[in-house]
XYZ file of C-alpha atoms in Angstrom:
614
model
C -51.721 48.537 25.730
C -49.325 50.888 24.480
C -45.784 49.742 23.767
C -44.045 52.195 26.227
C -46.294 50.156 28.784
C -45.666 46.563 27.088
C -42.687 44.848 29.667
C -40.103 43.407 27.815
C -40.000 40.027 27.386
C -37.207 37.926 27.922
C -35.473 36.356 25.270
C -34.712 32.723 25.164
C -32.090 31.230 25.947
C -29.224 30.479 23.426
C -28.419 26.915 23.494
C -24.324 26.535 23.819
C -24.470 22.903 23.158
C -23.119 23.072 20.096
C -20.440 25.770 20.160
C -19.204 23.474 23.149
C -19.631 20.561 20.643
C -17.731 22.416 18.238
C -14.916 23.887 20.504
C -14.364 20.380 22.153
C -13.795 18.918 18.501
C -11.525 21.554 17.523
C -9.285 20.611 20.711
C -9.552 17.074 19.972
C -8.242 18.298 16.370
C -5.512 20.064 17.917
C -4.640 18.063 20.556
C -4.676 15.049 18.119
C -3.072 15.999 14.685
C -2.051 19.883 14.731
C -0.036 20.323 17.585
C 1.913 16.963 16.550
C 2.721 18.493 13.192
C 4.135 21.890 14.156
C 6.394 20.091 16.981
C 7.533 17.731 14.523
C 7.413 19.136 11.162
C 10.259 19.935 8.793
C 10.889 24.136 9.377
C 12.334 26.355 6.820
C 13.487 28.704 9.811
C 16.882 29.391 10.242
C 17.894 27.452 7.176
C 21.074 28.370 5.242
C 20.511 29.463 1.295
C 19.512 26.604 -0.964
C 18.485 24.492 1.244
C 14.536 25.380 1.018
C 14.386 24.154 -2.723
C 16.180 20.995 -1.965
C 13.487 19.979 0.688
C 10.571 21.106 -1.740
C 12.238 18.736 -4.058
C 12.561 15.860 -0.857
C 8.632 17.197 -0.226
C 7.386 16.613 -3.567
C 9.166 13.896 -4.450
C 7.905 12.074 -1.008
C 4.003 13.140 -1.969
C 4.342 11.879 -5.691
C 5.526 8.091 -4.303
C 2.581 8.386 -1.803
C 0.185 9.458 -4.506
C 1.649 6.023 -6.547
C 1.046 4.061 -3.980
C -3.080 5.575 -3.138
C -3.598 5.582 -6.846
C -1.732 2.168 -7.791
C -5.252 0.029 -8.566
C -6.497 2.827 -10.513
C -3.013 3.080 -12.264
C -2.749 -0.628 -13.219
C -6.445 -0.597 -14.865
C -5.330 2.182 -17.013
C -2.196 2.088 -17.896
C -0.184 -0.860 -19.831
C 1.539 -3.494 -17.607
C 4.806 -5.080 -19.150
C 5.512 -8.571 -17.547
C 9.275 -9.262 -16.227
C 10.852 -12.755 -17.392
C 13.358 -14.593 -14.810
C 12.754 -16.428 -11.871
C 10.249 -13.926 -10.949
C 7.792 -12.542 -12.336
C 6.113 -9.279 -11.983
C 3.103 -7.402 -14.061
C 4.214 -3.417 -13.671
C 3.317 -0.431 -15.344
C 5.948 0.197 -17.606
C 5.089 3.635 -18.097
C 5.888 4.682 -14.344
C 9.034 2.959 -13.740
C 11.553 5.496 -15.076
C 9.440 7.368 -11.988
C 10.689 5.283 -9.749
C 14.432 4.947 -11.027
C 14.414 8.978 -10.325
C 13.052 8.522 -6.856
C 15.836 6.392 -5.995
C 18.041 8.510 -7.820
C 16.950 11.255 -5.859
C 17.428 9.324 -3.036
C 20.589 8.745 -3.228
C 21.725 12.075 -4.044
C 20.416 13.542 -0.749
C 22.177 10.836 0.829
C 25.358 11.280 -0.605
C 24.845 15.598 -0.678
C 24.619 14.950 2.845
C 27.653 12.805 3.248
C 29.679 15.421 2.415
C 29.376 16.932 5.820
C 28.872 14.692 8.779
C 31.269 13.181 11.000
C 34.027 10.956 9.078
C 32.863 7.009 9.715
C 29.614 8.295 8.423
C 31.376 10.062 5.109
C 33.077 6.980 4.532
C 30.006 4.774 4.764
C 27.632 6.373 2.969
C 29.950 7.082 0.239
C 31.122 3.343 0.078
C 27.526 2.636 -0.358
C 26.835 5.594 -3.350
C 29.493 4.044 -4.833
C 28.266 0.523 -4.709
C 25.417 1.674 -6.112
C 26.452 3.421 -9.369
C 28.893 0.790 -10.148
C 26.344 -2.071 -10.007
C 23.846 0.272 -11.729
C 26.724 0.298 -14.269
C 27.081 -3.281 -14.543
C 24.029 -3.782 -15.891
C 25.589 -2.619 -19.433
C 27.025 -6.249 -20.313
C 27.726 -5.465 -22.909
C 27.937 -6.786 -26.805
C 28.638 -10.035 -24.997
C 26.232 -9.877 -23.155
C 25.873 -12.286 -19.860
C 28.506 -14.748 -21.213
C 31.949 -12.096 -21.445
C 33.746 -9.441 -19.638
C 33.711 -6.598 -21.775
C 34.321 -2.774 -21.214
C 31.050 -0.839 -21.481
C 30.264 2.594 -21.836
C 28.059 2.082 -18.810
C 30.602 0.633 -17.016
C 33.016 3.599 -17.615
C 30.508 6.158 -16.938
C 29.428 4.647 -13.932
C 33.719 4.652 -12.580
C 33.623 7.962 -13.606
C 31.075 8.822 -11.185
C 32.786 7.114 -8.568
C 35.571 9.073 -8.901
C 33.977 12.278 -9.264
C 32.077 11.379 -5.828
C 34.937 10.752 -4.078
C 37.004 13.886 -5.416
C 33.798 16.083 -4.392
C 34.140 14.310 -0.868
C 37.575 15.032 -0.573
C 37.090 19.057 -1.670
C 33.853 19.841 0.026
C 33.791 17.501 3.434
C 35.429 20.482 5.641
C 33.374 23.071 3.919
C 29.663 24.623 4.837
C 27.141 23.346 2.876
C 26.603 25.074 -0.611
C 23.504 25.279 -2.944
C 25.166 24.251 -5.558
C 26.040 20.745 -4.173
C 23.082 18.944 -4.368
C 22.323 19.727 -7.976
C 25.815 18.650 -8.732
C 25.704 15.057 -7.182
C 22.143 14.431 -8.601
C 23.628 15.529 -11.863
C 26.459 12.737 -11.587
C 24.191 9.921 -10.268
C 21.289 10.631 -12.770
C 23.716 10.761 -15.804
C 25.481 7.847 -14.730
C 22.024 5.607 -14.341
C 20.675 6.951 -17.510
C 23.720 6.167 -18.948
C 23.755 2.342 -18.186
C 20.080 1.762 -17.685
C 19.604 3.189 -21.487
C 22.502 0.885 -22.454
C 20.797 -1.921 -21.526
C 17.153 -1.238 -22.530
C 19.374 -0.772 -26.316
C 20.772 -4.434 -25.899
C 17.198 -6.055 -24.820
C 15.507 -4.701 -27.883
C 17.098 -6.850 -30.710
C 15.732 -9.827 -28.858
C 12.102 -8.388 -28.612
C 12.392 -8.166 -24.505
C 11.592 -5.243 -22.040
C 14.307 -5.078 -19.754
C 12.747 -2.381 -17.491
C 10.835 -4.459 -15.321
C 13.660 -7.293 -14.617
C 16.257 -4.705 -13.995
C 13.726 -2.037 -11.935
C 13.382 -6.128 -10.192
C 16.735 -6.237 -9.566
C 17.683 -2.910 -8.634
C 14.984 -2.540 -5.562
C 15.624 -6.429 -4.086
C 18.861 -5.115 -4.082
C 18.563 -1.900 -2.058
C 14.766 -2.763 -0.518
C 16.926 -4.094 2.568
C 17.949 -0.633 3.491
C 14.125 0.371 4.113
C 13.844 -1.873 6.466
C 14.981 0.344 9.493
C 12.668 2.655 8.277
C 9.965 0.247 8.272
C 10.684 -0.823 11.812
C 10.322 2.953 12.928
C 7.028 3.084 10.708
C 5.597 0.387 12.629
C 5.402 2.645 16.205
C 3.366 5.177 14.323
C -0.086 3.931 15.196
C 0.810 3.283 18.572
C 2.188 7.051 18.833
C -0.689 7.954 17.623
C -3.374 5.746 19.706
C -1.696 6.937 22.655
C -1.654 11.001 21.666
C -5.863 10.354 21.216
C -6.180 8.492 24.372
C -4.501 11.117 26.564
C -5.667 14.379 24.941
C -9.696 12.826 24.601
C -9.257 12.909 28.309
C -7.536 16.422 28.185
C -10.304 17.533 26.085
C -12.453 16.674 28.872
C -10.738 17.368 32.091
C -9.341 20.856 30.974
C -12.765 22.631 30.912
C -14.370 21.029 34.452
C -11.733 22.114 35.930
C -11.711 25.690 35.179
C -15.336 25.422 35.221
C -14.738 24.293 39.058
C -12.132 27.286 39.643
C -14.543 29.528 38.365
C -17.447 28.470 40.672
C -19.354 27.266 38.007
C -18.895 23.310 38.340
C -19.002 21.985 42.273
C -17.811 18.584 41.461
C -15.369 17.997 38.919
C -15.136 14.083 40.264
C -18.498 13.652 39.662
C -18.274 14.353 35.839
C -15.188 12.144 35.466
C -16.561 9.407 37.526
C -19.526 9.091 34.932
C -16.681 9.134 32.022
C -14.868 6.219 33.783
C -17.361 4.236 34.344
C -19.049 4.653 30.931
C -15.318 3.616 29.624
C -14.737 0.637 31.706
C -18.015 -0.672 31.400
C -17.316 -0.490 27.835
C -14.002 -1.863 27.967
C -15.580 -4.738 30.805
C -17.744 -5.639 28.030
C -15.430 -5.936 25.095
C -13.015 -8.135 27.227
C -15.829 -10.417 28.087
C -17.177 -10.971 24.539
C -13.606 -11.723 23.249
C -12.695 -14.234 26.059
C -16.220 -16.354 25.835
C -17.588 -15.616 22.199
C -14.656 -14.755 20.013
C -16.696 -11.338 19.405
C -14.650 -8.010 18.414
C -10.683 -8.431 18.803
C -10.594 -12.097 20.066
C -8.483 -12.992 23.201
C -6.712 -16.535 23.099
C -6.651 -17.579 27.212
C -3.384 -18.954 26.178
C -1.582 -15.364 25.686
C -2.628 -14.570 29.246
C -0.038 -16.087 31.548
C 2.646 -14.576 29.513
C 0.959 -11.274 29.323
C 0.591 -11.077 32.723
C 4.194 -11.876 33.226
C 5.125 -9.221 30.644
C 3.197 -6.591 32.607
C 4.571 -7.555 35.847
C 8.860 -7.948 34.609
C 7.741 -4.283 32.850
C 6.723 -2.955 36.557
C 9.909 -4.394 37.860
C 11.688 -2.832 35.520
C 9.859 0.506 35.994
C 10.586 0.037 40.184
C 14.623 -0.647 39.334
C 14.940 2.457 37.017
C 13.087 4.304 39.400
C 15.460 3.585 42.260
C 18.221 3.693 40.476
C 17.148 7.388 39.520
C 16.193 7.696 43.110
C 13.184 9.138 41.886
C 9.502 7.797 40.596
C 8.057 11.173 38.820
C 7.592 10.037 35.154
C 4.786 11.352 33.173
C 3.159 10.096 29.872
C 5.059 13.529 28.321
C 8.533 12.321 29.521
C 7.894 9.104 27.469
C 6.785 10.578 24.771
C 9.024 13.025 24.445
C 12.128 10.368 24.049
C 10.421 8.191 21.056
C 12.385 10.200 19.044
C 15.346 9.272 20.803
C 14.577 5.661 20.646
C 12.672 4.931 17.711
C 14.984 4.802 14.784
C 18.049 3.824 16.552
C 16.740 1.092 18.240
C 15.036 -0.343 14.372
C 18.866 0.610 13.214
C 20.666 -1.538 15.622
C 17.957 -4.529 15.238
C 18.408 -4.198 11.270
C 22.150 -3.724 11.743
C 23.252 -6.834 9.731
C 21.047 -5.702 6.692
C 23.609 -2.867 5.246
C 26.291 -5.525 5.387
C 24.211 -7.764 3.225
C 23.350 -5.027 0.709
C 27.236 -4.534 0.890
C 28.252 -7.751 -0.177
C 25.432 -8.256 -2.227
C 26.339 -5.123 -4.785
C 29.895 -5.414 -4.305
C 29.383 -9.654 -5.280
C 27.299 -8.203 -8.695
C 29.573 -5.701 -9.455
C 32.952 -7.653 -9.489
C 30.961 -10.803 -11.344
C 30.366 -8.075 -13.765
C 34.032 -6.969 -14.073
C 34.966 -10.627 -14.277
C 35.312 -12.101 -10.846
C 36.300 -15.650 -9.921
C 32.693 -17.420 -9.321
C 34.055 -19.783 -6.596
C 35.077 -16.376 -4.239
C 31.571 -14.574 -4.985
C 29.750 -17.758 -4.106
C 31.302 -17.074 -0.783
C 30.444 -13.629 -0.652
C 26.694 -15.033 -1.360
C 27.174 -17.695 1.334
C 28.230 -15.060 4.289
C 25.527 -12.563 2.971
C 22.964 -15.733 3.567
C 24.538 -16.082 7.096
C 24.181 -12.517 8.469
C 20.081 -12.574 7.256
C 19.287 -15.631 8.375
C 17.960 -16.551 11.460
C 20.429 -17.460 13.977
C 22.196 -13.620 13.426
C 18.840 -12.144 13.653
C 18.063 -14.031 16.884
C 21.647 -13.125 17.973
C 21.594 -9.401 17.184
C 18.082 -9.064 18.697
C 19.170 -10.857 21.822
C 22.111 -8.587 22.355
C 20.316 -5.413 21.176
C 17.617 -6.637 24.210
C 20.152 -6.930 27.035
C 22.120 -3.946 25.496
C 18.646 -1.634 25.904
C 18.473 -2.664 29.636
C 21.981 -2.223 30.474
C 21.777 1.362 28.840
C 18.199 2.329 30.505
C 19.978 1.571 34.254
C 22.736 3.936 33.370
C 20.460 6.651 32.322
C 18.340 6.472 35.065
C 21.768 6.940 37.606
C 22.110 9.759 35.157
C 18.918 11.405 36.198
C 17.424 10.638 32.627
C 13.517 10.517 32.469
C 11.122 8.848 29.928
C 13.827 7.164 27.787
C 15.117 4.942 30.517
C 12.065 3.363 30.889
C 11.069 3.122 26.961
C 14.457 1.690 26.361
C 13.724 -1.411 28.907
C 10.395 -1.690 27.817
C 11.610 -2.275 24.301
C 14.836 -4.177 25.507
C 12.353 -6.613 26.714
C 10.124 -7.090 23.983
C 13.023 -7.505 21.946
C 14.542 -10.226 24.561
C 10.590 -12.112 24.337
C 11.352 -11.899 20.698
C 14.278 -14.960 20.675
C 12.955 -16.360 23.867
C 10.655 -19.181 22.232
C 13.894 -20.035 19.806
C 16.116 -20.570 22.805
C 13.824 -22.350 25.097
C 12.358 -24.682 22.360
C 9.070 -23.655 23.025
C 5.590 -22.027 22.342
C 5.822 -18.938 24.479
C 2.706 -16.845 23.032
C 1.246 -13.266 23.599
C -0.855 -11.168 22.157
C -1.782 -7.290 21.993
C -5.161 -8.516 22.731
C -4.351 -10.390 26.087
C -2.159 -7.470 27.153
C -5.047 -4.936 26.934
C -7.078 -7.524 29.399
C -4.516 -7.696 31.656
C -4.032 -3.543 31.250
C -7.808 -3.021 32.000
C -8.169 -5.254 34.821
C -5.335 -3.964 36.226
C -6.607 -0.476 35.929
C -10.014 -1.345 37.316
C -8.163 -2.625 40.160
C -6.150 0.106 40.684
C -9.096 2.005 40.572
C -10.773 0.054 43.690
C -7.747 0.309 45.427
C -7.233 4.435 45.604
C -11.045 4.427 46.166
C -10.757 1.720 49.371
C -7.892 4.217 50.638
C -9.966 7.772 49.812
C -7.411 8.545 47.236
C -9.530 8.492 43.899
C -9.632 12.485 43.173
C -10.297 14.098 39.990
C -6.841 14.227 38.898
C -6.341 9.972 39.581
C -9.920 9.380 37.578
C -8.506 11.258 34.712
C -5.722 9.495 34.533
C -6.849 6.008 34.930
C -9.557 7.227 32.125
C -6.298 7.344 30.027
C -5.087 4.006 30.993
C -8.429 2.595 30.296
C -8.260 3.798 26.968
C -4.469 2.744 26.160
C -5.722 -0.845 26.940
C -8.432 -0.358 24.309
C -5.457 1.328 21.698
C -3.536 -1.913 22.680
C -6.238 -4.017 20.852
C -7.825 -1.639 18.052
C -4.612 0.148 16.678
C -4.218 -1.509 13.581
C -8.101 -0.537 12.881
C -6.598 3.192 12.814
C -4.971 1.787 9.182
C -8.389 0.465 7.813
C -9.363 3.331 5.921
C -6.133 2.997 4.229
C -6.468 -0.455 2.980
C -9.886 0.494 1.709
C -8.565 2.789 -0.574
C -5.248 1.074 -1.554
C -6.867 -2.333 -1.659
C -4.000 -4.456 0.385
C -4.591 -4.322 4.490
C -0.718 -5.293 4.327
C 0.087 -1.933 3.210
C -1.694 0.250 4.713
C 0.191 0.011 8.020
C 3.275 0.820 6.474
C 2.384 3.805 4.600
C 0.568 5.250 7.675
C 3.986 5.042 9.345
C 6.228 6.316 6.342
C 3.153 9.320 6.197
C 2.981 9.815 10.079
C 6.496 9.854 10.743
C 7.422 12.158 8.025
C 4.914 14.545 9.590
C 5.633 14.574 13.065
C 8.903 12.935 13.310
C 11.361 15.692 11.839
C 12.457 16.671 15.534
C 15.876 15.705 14.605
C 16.287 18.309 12.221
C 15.409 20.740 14.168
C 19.284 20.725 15.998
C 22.447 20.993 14.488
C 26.143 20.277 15.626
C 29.836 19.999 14.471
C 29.350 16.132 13.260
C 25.781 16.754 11.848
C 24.756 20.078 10.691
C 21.297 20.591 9.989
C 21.483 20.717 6.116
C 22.852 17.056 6.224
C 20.173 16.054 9.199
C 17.219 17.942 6.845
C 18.784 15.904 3.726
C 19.467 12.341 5.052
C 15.341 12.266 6.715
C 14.263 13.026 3.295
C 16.658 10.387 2.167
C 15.417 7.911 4.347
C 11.793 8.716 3.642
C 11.675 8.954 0.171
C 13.517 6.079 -0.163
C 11.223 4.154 2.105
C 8.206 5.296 0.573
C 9.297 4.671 -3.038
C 10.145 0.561 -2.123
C 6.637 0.741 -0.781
C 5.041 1.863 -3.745
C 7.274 -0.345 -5.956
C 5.529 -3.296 -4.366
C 2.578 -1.834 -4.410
C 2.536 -1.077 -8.540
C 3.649 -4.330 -9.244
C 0.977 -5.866 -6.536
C 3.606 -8.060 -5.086
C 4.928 -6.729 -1.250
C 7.751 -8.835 -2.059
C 8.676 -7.686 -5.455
C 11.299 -5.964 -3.537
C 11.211 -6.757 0.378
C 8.146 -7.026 2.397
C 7.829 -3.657 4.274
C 4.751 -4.635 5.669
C 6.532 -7.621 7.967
C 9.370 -5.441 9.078
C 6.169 -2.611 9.999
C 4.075 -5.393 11.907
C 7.479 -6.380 13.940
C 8.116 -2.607 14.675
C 4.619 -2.518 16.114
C 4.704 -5.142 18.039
C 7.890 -4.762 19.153
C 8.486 -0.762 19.355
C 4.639 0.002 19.412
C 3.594 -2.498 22.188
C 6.543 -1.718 24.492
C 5.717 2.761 24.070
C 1.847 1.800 25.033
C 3.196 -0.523 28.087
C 5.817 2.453 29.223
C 2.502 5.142 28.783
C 0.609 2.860 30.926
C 3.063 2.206 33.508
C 3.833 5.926 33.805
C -0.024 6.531 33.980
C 0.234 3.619 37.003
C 2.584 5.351 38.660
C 1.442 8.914 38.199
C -2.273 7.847 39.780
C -0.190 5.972 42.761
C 2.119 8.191 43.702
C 2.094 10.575 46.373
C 0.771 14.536 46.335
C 4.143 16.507 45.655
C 5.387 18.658 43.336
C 5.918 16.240 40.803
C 2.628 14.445 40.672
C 0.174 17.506 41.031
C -2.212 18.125 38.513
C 0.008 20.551 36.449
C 2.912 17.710 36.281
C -0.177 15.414 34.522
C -0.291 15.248 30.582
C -4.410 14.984 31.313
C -3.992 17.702 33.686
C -1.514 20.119 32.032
């Protein structure tokens, strides 16, 4: 046969499984981690000269504490440890601690840069607390006297120097626009100040055959540790954020394509689909809460931490039906909470923490007047009321009032017309309420993250039967209870997001913290992004990288010297913030996912007004 007569055969058919499989992993990439980043990175747009190299500094700075905390094991095989003498004693690489004196440093010097243009109270503040610093930094130059006389030390004088130097640049520059120049200056005055006294002392160890870097590096992070701990509280939500942002754009990832497939004729029933992906997750989830109820198996569920749970889930609801009357309207989406975690995180982890500057107040001010010759009878006070405001009864007190305070202030938002923060702000008032319940009532009042995602699954299951009795159960409602099904399962598995962490770090207590301090500095910028009269954006951009590098560098301080508490235990103040901040955002995402499936077809609950939808 001759080829003009051959027929052309057809060719086969290209399989698209794998572009699919390829597209669908570079939305769950993007849904996931990109588009997180770019809302909530640090920009460089609109930023006034000099303040780009200053955040490359914060930037760097911020990666070179992380990379000390990753590579800490490997560090302490290689390098030399010196061991601290006193009361406690630590094993830390001697080589990396003038390292972490300069993070600190650094620290503060973005602090205080900043301080020189917000809003007065906050001046005043921060600038009490530079001051505080370099002075007590200072008094660690006893001296030829040494611990047993007063004596006037170069150390000393350098470090009132910088004081007043501070305070005269405050006084010049706080009406003025920020200026390159001002940041280089105030580092230059804090670092010549510590280097100063810290080098004084190292010169009055030697003679004596002692290493005083480790005792004072010791002394000089217990003292300041406390003010990490708000960060730590915000660090804690991070895994939460993060376990909900999967759950709801796996189900995106999903739902998205059947339905244009449907509005393109090409897919008759997107129900169909997501009925087999709901199923396939309950059954899974069906399973899981069976096995940890009767054999202990995967994340175990004590039947004790049910009736409370329940309760929890229920006062939450009631809570969610108040606000929502109050508002006068019931139209909150997963995106409206989510949105307003910015709004609520670190605030809410400042006001619980609030009695923790005061201590570190009284605490450097007690140290720094011993060291200028102070009577010991009135600093033993000073000691005695810093004890008082960390102890338990003001902790149960300020979490008490911080709960009823978060209620009070959700019910006025939602008159307000407010959305999204209203109800986190209850959620969390609560939690923080069930946090000094047991202590008032005398008694074992348990619950778990575990029992909560039972009682989030069954409830969603029978939510599920109950649009499907009433013909209800569309695409749109299957989606979204596919999203609550898979919140009840981030309820129980989100610390297994920080595994990979403690692989690498070796310490599980760590690696929730640092996934926080990492997360949030990556997607939790937002506030920078503004600017007004009391906070311009240079001192916004300067006090987050404050606050992170700070926390970050107490991190990896406990983590060189393998000792969490070398300087304050992060990692408790990060499990608290999950429990408390993380637990209450996953409860608020469920309940709006609840009340998106139930509520009525308008304009505010059609599929474009759904985060699984959009």
């Amino acid at each position: 046969m001759s080829a003009e007569g051959m027929t052309a055969l057809p060719s086969p058919p290209r399989s698209r499984t794998m572009p699919r499989i390829a597209t669908g992993a570079r939305t769950l990439w993007r849904g996931i981690i990109v588009d997180p980043i770019r809302r909530g990175r640090l920009r460089d747009t609109d930023s006034p000269p000099g303040l780009g190299p200053i955040v490359v500094v914060g930037v760097v700075a911020f990666c070179l504490a992380v990379a000390l905390i990753l590579g800490a094991p490997l560090v302490r095989s290689i390098v030399p440890l010196t061991v601290s003498v006193g009361s406690i004693v630590l094993s830390l690489p001697r080589l990396l601690l003038p390292t972490i004196f300069w993070l600190v440093i650094l620290s503060l010097a973005l602090m205080q840069t900043a301080a020189l243009h917000t809003r007065r109270r906050t001046t005043v503040v921060l600038t009490i607390m530079t001051s505080l610093v370099l002075l007590f930094i200072g008094s660690l130059d006893l001296g030829a006297d040494g611990a047993g006389g007063v004596s006037i030390t170069p150390g000393k004088v350098v470090s009132v120097l910088a004081v007043v130097g501070i305070i005269v640049l405050v006084v010049l520059r706080r009406r003025s626009v920020f200026a390159w120049w001002e940041f280089p200056l105030v580092l230059a005055i804090t670092g010549l100040s510590t280097v100063v006294s810290l080098g004084r002392s190292a010169a009055q160890a030697a003679p004596f055959g002692l290493d005083f870097g480790p005792t004072t590096a010791s002394l000089v992070m217990s003292s300041l540790g406390q003010l990490a701990v708000p960060a730590a509280l915000a660090a804690g939500v991070a895994v939460a954020e993060f376990a909900i942002g999967a759950s709801t754009t796996v189900v995106a990832a999903v739902h998205r394509p059947l339905e244009n497939a449907r509005r393109h004729g090409v897919l008759r029933s997107v129900s169909l689909v997501l009925i087999v992906a709901f199923v396939l997750v309950a059954v899974w989830r069906i399973i899981e809460v069976v096995l940890g109820l009767a054999t202990g198996g995967g994340v175990v569920v004590e039947v004790r931490d049910l009736p409370l749970s329940i309760g929890i889930v229920l006062a939450i609801a009631g809570l969610w039906w108040g606000i929502a009357r109050a508002r006068r309207s019931s139209a909150t989406r997963i995106d409206d909470v989510m949105g307003r975690l910015d709004d609520a995180g670190l605030p809410v982890a400042a006001a619980l923490s609030i009695t923790l500057a005061p201590v570190v107040v009284l605490l450097l001010a007690a140290q720094v007047v011993t060291a200028w010759g102070a009577d010991g009878a009135a600093v033993g006070v000073v000691f005695v009321i810093a004890d008082a405001l960390r102890g338990t009864v003001a902790l149960t007190i300020v979490r008490g009032a911080v709960g009823v305070a978060l209620i009070i202030i959700a019910f006025v938002l939602a008159r307000r017309g407010t959305r999204g923060l209203p109800e986190l702000l209850a959620a969390i008032g609560l939690f923080a309420l069930l946090s000094v319940l047991p202590a008032l009532v005398s008694a074992p009042l348990t619950w778990s993250s575990p029992a909560l995602a039972v009682v989030i699954a069954l409830g969603t299951l029978s939510l599920a039967v109950v649009l499907a009795v009433r013909r209800r159960l569309d695409a749109r409602r299957i989606a979204l209870l596919t999203v609550a099904l898979l919140l009840s399962a981030a309820a129980a598995w989100r610390d297994v997001l920080a595994d990979p962490l403690s692989a690498v770090i070796g310490a599980s207590g760590i690696a929730l913290v640092l996934f926080g301090f990492v997360w949030g500095f990556m997607t939790d910028a937002d506030i920078t992004h503004g600017t007004s009269a009391a906070y311009p954006r240079p001192a916004r951009v300067m006090l987050f990288l404050a606050n992170a590098v700070f926390g970050v560098t107490v991190l990896a301080f406990g983590t060189l010297a393998r000792d969490l508490g070398a300087a304050i235990d992060l990692d408790a103040f990060a499990q608290f913030g999950d429990e408390l901040l993380g637990t209450a955002l996953i409860l608020a995402a469920v309940m709006a996912v609840w009340a998106t499936a139930t509520a009525r077809d308008s304009a505010d609950s059609r599929p474009e007004a759904s985060t699984v939808a959009a």
